[in-house]
mmCIF file of C-alpha atoms in Angstrom:
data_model
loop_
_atom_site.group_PDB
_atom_site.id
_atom_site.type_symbol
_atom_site.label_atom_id
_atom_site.label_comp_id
_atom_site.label_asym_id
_atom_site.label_seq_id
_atom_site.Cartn_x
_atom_site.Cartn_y
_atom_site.Cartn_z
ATOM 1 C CA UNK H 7 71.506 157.560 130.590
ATOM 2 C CA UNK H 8 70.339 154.768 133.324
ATOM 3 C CA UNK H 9 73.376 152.987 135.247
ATOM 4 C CA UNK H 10 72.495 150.040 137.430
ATOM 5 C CA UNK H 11 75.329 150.778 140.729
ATOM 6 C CA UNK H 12 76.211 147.502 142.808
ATOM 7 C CA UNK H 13 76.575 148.616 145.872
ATOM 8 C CA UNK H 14 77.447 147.821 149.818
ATOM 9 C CA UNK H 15 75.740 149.804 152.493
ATOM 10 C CA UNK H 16 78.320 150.419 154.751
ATOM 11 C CA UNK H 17 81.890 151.661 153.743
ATOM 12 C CA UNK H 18 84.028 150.451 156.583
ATOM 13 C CA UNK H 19 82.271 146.277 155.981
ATOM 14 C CA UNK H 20 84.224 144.226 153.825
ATOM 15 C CA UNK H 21 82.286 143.357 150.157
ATOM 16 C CA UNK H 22 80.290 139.975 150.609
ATOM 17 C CA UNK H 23 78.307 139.154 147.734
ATOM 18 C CA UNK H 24 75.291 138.308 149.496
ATOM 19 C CA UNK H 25 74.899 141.685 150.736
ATOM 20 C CA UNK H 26 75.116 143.333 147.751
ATOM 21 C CA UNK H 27 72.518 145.573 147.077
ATOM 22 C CA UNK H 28 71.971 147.554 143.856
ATOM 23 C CA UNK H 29 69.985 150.643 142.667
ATOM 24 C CA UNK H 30 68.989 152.792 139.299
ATOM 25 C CA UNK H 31 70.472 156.012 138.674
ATOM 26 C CA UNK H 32 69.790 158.172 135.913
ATOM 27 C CA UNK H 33 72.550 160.590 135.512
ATOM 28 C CA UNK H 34 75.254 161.784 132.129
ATOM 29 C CA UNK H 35 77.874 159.335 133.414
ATOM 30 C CA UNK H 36 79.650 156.831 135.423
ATOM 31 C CA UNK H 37 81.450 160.134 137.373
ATOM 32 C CA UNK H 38 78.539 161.884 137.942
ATOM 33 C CA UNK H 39 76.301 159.143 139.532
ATOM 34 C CA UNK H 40 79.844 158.761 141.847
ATOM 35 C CA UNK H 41 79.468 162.310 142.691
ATOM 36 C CA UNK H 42 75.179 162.488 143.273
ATOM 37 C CA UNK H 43 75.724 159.254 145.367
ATOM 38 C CA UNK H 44 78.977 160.178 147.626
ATOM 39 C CA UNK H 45 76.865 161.383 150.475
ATOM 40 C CA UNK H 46 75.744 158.483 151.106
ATOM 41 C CA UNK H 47 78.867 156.309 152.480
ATOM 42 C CA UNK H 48 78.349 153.321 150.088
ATOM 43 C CA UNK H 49 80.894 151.356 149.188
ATOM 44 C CA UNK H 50 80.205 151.458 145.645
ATOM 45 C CA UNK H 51 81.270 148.127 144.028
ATOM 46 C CA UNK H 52 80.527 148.654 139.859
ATOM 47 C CA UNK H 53 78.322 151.438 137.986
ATOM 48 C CA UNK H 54 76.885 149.640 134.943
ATOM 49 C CA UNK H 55 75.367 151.241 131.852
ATOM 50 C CA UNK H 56 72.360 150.016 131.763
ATOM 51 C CA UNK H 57 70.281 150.313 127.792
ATOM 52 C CA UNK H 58 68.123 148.371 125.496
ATOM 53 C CA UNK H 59 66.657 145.062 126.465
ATOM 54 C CA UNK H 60 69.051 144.970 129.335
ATOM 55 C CA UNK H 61 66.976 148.275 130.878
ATOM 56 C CA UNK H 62 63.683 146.660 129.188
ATOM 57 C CA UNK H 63 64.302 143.609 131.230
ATOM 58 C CA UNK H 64 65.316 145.350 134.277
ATOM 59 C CA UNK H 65 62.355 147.582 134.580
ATOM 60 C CA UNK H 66 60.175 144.313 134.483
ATOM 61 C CA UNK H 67 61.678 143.862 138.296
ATOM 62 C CA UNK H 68 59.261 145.229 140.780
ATOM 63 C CA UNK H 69 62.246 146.443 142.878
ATOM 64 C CA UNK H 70 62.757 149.268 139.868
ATOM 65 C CA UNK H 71 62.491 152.663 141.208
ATOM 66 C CA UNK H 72 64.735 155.167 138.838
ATOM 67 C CA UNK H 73 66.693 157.630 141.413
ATOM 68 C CA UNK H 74 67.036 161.467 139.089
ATOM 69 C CA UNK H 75 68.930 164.337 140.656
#
């Protein structure tokens, strides 16, 4: 499965929308992209499920670029 994760780059900054940044993760579920992203100190914001013409449509944006384990 593909999840879309909305995401902040720091932990310790307060969410501003603005600043929101998001990226693609293929992983089995919402937990597991939490786990193969925790090293990273994001503030994670939402982890979407992303399938269908929603992940047609995304994959049309040139900032695409599918993260795998």
């Amino acid at each position: 499965m593909i999840f879309k994760v909305f995401y902040q780059e720091n932990l310790l900054e307060v969410p501003v929308r603005e600043a929101t940044k998001s990226l693609y993760v293929e992983a089995d579920s919402v937990q597991a992209v939490r786990s193969q992203l925790a090293d990273r100190n994001y503030n994670i914001e939402f982890v979407q499920e992303v399938t269908g013409a929603h992940l047609e449509y995304e994959q049309q944006n040139e900032d695409f670029e599918l993260e795998t384990r």
